[in-house]
mmCIF file of C-alpha atoms in Angstrom:
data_model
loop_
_atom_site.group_PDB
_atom_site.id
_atom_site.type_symbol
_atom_site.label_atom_id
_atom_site.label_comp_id
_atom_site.label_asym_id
_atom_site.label_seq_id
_atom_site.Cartn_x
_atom_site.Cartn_y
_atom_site.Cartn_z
ATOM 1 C CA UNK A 1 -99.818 67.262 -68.359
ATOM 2 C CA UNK A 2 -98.871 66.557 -72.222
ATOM 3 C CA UNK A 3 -96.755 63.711 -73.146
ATOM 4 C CA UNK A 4 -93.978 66.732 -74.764
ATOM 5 C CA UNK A 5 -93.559 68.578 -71.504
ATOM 6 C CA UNK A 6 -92.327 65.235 -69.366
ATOM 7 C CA UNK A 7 -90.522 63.900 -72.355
ATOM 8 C CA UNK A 8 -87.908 67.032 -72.044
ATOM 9 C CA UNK A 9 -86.906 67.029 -68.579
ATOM 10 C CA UNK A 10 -85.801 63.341 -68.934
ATOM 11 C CA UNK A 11 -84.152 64.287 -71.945
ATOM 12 C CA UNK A 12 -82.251 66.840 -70.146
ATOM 13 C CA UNK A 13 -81.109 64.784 -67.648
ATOM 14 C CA UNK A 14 -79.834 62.039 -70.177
ATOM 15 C CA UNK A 15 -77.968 64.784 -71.409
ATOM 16 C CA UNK A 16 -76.394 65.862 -68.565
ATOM 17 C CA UNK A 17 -75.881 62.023 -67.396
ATOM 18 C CA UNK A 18 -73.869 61.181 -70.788
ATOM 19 C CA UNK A 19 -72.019 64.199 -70.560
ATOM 20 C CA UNK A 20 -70.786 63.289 -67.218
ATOM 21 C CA UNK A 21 -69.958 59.539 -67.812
ATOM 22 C CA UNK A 22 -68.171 61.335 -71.100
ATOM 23 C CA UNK A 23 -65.833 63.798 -68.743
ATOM 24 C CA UNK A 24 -65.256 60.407 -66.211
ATOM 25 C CA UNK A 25 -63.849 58.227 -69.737
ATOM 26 C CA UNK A 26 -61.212 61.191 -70.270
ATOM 27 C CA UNK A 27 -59.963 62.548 -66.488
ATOM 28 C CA UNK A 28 -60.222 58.774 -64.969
ATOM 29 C CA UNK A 29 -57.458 57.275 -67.409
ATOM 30 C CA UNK A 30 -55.219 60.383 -67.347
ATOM 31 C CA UNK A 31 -55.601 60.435 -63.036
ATOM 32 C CA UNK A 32 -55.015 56.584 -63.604
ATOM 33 C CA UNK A 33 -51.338 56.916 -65.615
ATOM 34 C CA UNK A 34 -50.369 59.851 -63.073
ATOM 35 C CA UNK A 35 -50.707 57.099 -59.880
ATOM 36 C CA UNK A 36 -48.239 54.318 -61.768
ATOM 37 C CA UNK A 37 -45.625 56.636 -62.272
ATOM 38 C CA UNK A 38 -45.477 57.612 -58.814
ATOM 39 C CA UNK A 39 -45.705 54.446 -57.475
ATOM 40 C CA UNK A 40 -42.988 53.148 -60.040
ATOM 41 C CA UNK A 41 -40.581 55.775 -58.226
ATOM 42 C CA UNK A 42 -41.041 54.453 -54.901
ATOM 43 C CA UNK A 43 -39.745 50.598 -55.402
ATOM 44 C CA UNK A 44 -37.208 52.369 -57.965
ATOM 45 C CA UNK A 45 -36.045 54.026 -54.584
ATOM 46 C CA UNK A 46 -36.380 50.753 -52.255
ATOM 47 C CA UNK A 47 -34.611 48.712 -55.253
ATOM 48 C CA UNK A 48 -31.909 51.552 -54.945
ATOM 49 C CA UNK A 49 -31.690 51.323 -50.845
ATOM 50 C CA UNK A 50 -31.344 47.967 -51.070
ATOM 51 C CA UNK A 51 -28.537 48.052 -53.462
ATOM 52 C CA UNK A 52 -26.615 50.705 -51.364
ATOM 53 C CA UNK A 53 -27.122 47.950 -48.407
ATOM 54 C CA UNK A 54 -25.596 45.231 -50.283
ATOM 55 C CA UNK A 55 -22.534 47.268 -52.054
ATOM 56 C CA UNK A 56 -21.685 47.818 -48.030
ATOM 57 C CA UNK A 57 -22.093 44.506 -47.335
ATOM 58 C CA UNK A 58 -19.522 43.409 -50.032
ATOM 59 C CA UNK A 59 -16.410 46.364 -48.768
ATOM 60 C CA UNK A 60 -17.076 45.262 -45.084
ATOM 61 C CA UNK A 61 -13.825 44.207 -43.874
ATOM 62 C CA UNK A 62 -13.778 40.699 -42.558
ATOM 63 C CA UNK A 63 -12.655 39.954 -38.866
ATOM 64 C CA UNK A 64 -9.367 38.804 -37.734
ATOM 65 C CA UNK A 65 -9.558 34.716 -37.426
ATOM 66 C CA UNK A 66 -8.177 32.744 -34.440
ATOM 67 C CA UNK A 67 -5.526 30.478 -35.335
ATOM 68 C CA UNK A 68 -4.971 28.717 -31.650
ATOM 69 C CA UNK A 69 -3.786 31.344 -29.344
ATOM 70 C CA UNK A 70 -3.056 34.371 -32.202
ATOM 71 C CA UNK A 71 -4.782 35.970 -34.642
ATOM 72 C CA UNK A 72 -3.791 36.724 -38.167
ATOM 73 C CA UNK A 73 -5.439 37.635 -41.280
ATOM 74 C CA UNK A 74 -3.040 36.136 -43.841
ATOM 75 C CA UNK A 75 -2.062 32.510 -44.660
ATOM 76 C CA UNK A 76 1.661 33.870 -44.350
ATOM 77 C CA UNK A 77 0.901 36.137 -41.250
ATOM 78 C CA UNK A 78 -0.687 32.687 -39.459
ATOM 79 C CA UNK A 79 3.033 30.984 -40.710
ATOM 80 C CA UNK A 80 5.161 33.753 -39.313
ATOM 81 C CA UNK A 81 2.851 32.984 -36.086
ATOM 82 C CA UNK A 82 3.241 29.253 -36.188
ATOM 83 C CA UNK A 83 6.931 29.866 -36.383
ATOM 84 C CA UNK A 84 7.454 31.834 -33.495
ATOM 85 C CA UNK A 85 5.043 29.922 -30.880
ATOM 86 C CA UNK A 86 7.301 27.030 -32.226
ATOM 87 C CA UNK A 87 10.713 28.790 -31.321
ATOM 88 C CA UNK A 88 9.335 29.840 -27.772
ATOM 89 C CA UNK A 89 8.174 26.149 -26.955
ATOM 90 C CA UNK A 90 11.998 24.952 -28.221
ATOM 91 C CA UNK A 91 13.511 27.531 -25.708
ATOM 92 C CA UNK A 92 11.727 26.838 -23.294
ATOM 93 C CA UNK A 93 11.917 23.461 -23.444
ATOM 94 C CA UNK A 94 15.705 23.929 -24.006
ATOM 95 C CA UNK A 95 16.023 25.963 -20.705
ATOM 96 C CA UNK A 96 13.811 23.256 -18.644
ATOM 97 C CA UNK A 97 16.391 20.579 -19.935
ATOM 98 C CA UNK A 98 19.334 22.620 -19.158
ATOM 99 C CA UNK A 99 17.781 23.233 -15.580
ATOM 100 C CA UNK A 100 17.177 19.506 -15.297
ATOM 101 C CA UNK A 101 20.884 18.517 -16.503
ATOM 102 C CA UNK A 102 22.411 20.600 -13.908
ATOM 103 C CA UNK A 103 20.956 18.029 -11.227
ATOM 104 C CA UNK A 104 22.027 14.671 -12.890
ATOM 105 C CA UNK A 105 25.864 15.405 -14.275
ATOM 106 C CA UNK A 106 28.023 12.633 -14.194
ATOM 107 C CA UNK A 107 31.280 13.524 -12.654
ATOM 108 C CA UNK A 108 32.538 10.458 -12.320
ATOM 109 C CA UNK A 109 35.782 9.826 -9.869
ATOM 110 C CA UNK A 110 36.011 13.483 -9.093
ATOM 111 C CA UNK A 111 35.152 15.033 -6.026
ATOM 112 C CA UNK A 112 32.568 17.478 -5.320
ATOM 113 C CA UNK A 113 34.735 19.396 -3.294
ATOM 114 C CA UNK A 114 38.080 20.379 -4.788
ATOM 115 C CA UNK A 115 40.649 19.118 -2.847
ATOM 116 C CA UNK A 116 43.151 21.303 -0.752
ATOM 117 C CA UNK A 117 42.551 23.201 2.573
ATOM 118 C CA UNK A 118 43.967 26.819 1.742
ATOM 119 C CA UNK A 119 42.372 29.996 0.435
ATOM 120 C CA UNK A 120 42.529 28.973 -2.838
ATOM 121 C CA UNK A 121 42.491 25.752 -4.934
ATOM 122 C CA UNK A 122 42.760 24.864 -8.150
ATOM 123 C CA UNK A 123 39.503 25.577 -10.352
ATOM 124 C CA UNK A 124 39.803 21.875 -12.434
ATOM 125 C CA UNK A 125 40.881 18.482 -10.517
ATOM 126 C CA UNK A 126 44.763 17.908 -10.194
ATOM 127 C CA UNK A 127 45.230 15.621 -13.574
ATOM 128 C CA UNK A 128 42.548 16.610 -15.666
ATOM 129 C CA UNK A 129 43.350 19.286 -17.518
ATOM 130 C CA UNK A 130 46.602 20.747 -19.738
ATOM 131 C CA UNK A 131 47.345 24.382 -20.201
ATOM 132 C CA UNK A 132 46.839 25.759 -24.190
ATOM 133 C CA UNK A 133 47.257 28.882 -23.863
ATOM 134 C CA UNK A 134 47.659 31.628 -21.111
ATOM 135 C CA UNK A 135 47.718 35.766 -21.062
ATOM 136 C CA UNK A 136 48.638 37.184 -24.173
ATOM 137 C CA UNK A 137 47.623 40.366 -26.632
ATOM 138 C CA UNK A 138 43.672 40.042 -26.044
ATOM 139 C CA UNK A 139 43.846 36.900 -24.008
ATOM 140 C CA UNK A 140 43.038 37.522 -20.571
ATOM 141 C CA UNK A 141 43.243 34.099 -19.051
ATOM 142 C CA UNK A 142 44.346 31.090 -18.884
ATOM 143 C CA UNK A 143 42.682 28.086 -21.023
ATOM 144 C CA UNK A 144 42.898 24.438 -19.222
ATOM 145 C CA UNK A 145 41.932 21.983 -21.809
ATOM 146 C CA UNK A 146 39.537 19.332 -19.794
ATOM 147 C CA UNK A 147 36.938 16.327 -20.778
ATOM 148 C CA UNK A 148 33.455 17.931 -21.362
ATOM 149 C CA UNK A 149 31.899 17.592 -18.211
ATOM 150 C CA UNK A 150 34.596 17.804 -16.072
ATOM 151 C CA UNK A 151 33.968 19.853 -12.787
ATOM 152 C CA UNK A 152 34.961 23.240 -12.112
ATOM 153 C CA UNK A 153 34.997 24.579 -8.593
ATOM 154 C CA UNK A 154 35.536 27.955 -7.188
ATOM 155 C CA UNK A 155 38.867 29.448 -6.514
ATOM 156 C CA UNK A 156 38.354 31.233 -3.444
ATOM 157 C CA UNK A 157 35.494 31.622 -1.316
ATOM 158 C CA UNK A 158 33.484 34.698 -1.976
ATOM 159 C CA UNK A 159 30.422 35.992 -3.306
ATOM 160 C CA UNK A 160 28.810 35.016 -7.488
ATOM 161 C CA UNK A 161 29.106 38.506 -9.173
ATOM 162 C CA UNK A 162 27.181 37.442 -12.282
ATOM 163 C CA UNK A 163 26.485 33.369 -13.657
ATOM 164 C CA UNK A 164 24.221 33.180 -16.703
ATOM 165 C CA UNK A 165 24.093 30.997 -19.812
ATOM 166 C CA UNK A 166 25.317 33.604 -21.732
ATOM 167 C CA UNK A 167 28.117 36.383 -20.901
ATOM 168 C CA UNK A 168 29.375 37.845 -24.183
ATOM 169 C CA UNK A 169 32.302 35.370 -25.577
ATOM 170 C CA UNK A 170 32.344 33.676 -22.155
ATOM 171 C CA UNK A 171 29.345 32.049 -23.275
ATOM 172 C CA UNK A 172 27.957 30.204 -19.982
ATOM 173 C CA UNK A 173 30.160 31.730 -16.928
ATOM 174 C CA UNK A 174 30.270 32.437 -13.548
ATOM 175 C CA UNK A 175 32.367 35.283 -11.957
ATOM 176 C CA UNK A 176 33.282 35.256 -8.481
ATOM 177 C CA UNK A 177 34.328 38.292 -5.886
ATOM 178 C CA UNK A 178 36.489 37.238 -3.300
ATOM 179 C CA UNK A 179 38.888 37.941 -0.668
ATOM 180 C CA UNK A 180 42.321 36.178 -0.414
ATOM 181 C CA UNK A 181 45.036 37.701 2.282
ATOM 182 C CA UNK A 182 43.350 41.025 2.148
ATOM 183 C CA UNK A 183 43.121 41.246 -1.690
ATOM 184 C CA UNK A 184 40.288 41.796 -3.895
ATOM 185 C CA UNK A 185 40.111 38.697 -6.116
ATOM 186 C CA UNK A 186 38.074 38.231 -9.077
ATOM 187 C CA UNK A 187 37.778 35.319 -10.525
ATOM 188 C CA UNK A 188 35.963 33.997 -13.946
ATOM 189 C CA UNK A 189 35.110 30.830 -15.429
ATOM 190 C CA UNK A 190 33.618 30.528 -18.969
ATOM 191 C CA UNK A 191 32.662 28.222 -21.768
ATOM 192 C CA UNK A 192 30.454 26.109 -19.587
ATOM 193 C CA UNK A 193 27.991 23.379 -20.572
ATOM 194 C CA UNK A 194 24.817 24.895 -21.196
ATOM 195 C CA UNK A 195 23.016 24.143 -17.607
ATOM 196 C CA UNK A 196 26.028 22.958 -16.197
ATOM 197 C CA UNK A 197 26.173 25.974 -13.676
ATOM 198 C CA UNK A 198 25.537 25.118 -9.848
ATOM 199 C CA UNK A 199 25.479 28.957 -8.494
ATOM 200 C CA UNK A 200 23.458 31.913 -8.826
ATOM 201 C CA UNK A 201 24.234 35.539 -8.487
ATOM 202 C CA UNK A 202 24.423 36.753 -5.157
ATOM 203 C CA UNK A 203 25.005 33.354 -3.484
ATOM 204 C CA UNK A 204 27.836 33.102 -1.271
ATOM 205 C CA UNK A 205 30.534 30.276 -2.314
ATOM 206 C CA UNK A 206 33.261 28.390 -0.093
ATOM 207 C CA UNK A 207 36.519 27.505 -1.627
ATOM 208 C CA UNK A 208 36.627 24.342 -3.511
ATOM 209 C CA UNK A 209 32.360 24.434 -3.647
ATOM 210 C CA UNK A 210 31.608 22.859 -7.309
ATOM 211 C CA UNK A 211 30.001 25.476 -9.558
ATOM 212 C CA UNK A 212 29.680 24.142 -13.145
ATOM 213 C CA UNK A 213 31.338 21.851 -15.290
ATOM 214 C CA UNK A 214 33.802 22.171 -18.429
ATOM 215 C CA UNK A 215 31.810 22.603 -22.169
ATOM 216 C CA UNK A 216 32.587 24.700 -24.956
ATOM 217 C CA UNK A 217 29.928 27.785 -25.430
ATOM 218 C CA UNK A 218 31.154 30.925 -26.717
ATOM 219 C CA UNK A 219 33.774 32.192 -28.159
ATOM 220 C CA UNK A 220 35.372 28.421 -28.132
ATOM 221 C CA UNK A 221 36.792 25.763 -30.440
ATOM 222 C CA UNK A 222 36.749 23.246 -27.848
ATOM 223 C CA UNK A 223 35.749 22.026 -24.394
ATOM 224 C CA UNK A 224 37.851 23.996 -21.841
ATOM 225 C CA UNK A 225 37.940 26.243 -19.197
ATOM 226 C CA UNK A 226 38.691 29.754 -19.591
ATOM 227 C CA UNK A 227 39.971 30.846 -16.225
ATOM 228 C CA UNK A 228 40.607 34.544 -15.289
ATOM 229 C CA UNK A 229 41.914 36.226 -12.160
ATOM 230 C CA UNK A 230 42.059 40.106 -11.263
ATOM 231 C CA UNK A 231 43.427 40.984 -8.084
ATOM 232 C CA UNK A 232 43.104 44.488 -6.805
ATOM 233 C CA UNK A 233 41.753 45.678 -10.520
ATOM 234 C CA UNK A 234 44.735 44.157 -12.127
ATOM 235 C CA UNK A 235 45.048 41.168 -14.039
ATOM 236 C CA UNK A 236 47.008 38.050 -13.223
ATOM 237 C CA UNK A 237 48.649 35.413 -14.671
ATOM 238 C CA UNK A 238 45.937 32.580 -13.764
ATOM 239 C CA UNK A 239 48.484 29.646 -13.695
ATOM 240 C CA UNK A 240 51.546 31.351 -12.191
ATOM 241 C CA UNK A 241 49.009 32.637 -8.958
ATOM 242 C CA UNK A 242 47.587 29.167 -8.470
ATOM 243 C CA UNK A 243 51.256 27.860 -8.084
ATOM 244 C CA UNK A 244 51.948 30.269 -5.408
ATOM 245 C CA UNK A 245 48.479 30.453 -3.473
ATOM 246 C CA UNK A 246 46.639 27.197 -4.063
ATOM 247 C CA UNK A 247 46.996 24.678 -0.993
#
């Protein structure tokens, strides 16, 4: 075989071989800028997720915060708190004084008992006490300026209608159904010391029995006893029926 006739198959192939490396130089680059651009739009899309996530995190709401035994949200909202847990500790503290002071008042030379042996007996001790004022216009008792403190016992014997610190302008009261010669007798006492009162509704009371003591809560201007007494529904001058019934 001639030199000429193996020289042109090689040449062929060279041919062939440059034209292919040629073709690789041109598609590889373009095939190489298309892969970028796709994978530029995938962490464009991650940066944008995460962004979302964090734009959430910033408008989440924040949880109430425990301040003791409430929750607010607001320095003023925790004051308004602080305020009120302050006034409920005062009252109650108030009421366990009060309850406390009923057990330990002072009464000094009076009696516990009033003195006497009839149905009825005078609500203040004989000596203690001057009349101001009596029934008149809106004035339905009888007011027997006393000493703060001074005892105050019950009329009649009967049963405690209502006693509480507070009973409208009566302020601390007790009001008493009774019994006297065949009579319905009602009897109130207000402007009591706060926990002064020795009675509770529904107990039963003897005649003379101590049930509070003189103060000035209310409608009051100064320490006495407002004494009313109803007999059969009707009201009574308080003064004029102790004179004729009190033994």
């Amino acid at each position: 075989m001639s030199a000429r006739t193996v020289v042109k198959p090689l040449r062929s192939v060279a041919i062939f071989g440059a034209v292919g490396a040629l073709v690789a130089a041109v598609a590889l680059p373009a095939y190489a800028n298309s892969q970028p651009a796709e994978s530029a739009a995938t962490v464009q899309q991650l940066a944008a997720v995460d962004a979302q996530s964090l734009v959430v995190a910033s408008q989440a709401t924040a949880a109430p915060l425990a301040r003791g035994t409430f929750s607010a949200t607001t320095p003023d909202e925790i004051e308004k708190k602080k305020a009120e847990e302050a006034a409920a500790a005062r009252a109650a503290a108030a009421a366990q004084t009060a309850s406390a002071g009923s057990r330990t008042f002072d009464i000094g030379n009076y009696a516990l008992v009033s003195p006497g042996s009839g149905e009825v007996r005078y609500p203040l001790p004989q000596g203690s006490y001057s009349v101001s004022r009596t029934v008149g216009g809106a004035h339905n008792g009888a007011d027997m300026l006393a000493s703060q403190g001074t005892p105050i016992y019950a009329a009649a014997a009967g049963v405690v209608r209502q006693s509480a610190e507070s009973i409208g302008g009566y302020g601390v009261a007790v009001m008493i159904d009774s019994v006297v010669g065949g009579q319905r007798v009602q009897t109130t006492y207000g402007h009591m010391t706060y926990g002064s009162r020795q009675v509770q509704a529904g107990e039963t009371v003897a005649a003379g029995q101590l049930i509070g003591f003189v103060g000035s809560t209310g409608r009051s201007t100064a320490n006495h006893l407002h004494f009313e007494v109803w007999v059969n529904g009707g009201l009574y001058e308080p003064i004029a029926w102790l004179a004729a019934n009190a033994g």
